[in-house]
């Protein structure tokens, strides 16, 4: 059974990995980037950052670049596993945004379909009214096609 590990400064590391590519960084580079996003970070957080770097090394999200590192100073680079994590995060964020938008579009689509149905019932009662409703009906049908096209595009992007 896998044991969960607490990553110190998780949100800071995640923000850093989403916005930056780690290539030949020293620990001070991580610290500087974290300070730019949270300037009021306490000094004790620096120790937690070093602990986090060690955990990220152990779990193979980062690796030490042996060609540019020395005994006193490690240089870190990201692994494909970190890149997969970054891509997964971005895809999840897109999925959340798209699900919200899709929900709104489906509500709008249902309203447009109800409008078409209403116009069809009016036309069933009196066919002479068709010349008054035809432009409205075509506009609504065009809107329905756009909505369906947007939904299809979002689904294609996610797949």
Coordinates of C-alpha atoms in Angstrom, one line a residue:
X1 CA 0.0 0.0 0.0
X2 CA 1.4 3.4 -1.0
X3 CA 2.2 5.8 1.8
X4 CA 1.3 9.4 1.3
X5 CA 4.1 11.9 1.7
X6 CA 3.7 15.5 2.7
X7 CA 5.5 17.9 0.4
X8 CA 6.5 21.1 2.3
X9 CA 5.5 24.2 0.4
X10 CA 3.4 22.1 -2.0
X11 CA 1.4 25.1 -3.5
X12 CA 4.6 27.1 -4.0
X13 CA 6.4 24.2 -5.8
X14 CA 3.3 23.5 -7.9
X15 CA 3.0 27.2 -8.9
X16 CA 6.7 27.2 -9.7
X17 CA 6.5 24.1 -11.8
X18 CA 3.5 25.3 -13.7
X19 CA 5.0 28.6 -14.6
X20 CA 8.7 27.7 -15.1
X21 CA 10.8 24.9 -16.6
X22 CA 13.5 23.7 -14.3
X23 CA 16.8 23.4 -16.1
X24 CA 20.1 23.7 -14.3
X25 CA 18.7 25.4 -11.3
X26 CA 20.3 25.7 -7.9
X27 CA 18.4 25.8 -4.6
X28 CA 18.7 29.5 -4.5
X29 CA 16.9 29.8 -7.9
X30 CA 13.9 27.9 -6.4
X31 CA 14.0 30.2 -3.4
X32 CA 14.2 33.4 -5.5
X33 CA 11.2 32.3 -7.6
X34 CA 9.2 31.4 -4.5
X35 CA 10.0 34.8 -3.0
X36 CA 8.8 36.6 -6.1
X37 CA 5.4 34.9 -5.8
X38 CA 5.2 35.3 -2.0
X39 CA 7.6 38.1 -0.8
X40 CA 6.5 37.8 2.8
X41 CA 7.6 34.1 3.1
X42 CA 9.2 33.4 6.5
X43 CA 12.9 32.4 6.7
X44 CA 11.9 29.0 8.2
X45 CA 10.3 28.2 4.8
X46 CA 13.8 28.0 3.3
X47 CA 14.5 24.9 5.3
X48 CA 11.1 23.5 4.2
X49 CA 12.1 24.2 0.6
X50 CA 15.3 22.1 1.0
X51 CA 13.2 19.3 2.5
X52 CA 10.8 19.6 -0.5
X53 CA 13.7 19.4 -2.9
X54 CA 14.9 16.2 -1.3
X55 CA 11.4 14.7 -1.5
X56 CA 11.1 15.8 -5.2
X57 CA 14.4 14.1 -5.9
X58 CA 13.3 10.9 -4.1
X59 CA 10.1 10.7 -6.0
X60 CA 12.0 11.4 -9.3
X61 CA 10.3 14.7 -10.2
X62 CA 13.7 16.4 -10.1
X63 CA 17.2 15.0 -10.7
X64 CA 20.6 16.4 -10.0
X65 CA 22.5 17.3 -13.1
X66 CA 25.9 15.6 -12.5
X67 CA 27.8 17.5 -15.2
X68 CA 27.1 20.9 -13.7
X69 CA 26.9 20.1 -10.0
X70 CA 29.6 20.2 -7.4
X71 CA 29.9 18.7 -4.0
X72 CA 28.7 22.0 -2.4
X73 CA 26.1 23.0 -4.9
X74 CA 23.6 20.8 -6.7
X75 CA 22.1 21.8 -10.0
X76 CA 18.6 20.4 -10.6
X77 CA 16.8 19.6 -13.7
X78 CA 13.3 18.3 -14.2
X79 CA 12.4 14.8 -15.3
X80 CA 9.8 13.6 -17.7
X81 CA 7.7 12.7 -14.7
X82 CA 7.5 16.4 -13.7
X83 CA 6.6 17.3 -17.2
X84 CA 3.8 14.7 -17.1
X85 CA 2.6 16.3 -13.8
X86 CA 2.6 19.8 -15.4
X87 CA 0.6 18.5 -18.4
X88 CA -1.9 16.7 -16.1
X89 CA -2.4 19.8 -14.1
X90 CA -3.0 22.0 -17.2
X91 CA -5.4 19.4 -18.6
X92 CA -7.3 19.2 -15.4
X93 CA -7.6 23.0 -15.2
X94 CA -8.8 23.1 -18.8
X95 CA -11.3 20.3 -18.1
X96 CA -12.7 22.3 -15.1
X97 CA -13.1 25.4 -17.2
X98 CA -14.6 23.5 -20.1
X99 CA -17.1 21.6 -17.9
X100 CA -18.4 24.9 -16.5
X101 CA -18.7 26.4 -20.0
X102 CA -20.3 23.3 -21.4
X103 CA -22.9 23.4 -18.7
X104 CA -23.7 27.0 -19.6
X105 CA -23.8 26.1 -23.3
X106 CA -26.1 23.2 -22.7
X107 CA -28.6 25.4 -20.9
X108 CA -28.4 27.9 -23.7
X109 CA -28.9 25.1 -26.2
X110 CA -32.0 23.9 -24.4
X111 CA -33.5 27.4 -24.5
X112 CA -32.8 27.7 -28.2
X113 CA -34.4 24.3 -28.9
X114 CA -37.4 25.3 -26.8
X115 CA -37.7 28.5 -28.9
X116 CA -37.7 26.5 -32.1
X117 CA -40.3 24.1 -30.7
X118 CA -42.5 27.1 -29.7
X119 CA -42.2 28.6 -33.2
X120 CA -43.1 25.2 -34.7
X121 CA -46.2 25.0 -32.6
X122 CA -47.3 28.5 -33.6
X123 CA -46.7 27.5 -37.3
X124 CA -48.7 24.3 -36.8
X125 CA -51.6 26.4 -35.6
X126 CA -51.4 29.0 -38.4
X127 CA -49.0 28.3 -41.4
X128 CA -49.6 31.9 -42.7
X129 CA -47.4 33.2 -39.9
X130 CA -44.3 31.5 -41.4
X131 CA -43.1 34.6 -43.2
X132 CA -43.0 36.5 -39.9
X133 CA -41.0 33.7 -38.0
X134 CA -38.7 32.4 -40.7
X135 CA -35.9 34.8 -40.0
X136 CA -36.1 34.2 -36.3
X137 CA -36.1 30.5 -36.8
X138 CA -33.0 30.6 -39.0
X139 CA -31.1 32.8 -36.5
X140 CA -32.0 30.4 -33.7
X141 CA -30.9 27.4 -35.8
X142 CA -27.6 29.1 -36.6
X143 CA -27.1 29.8 -32.9
X144 CA -27.7 26.1 -32.2
X145 CA -25.1 25.1 -34.7
X146 CA -22.6 27.5 -33.2
X147 CA -23.3 26.1 -29.7
X148 CA -22.9 22.5 -30.9
X149 CA -19.7 23.5 -32.7
X150 CA -18.2 25.0 -29.5
X151 CA -19.1 21.9 -27.5
X152 CA -17.5 19.7 -30.1
X153 CA -14.4 21.8 -30.1
X154 CA -14.0 21.6 -26.3
X155 CA -14.4 17.8 -26.4
X156 CA -11.7 17.6 -29.2
X157 CA -9.3 19.7 -27.3
X158 CA -9.6 17.5 -24.2
X159 CA -9.2 14.3 -26.1

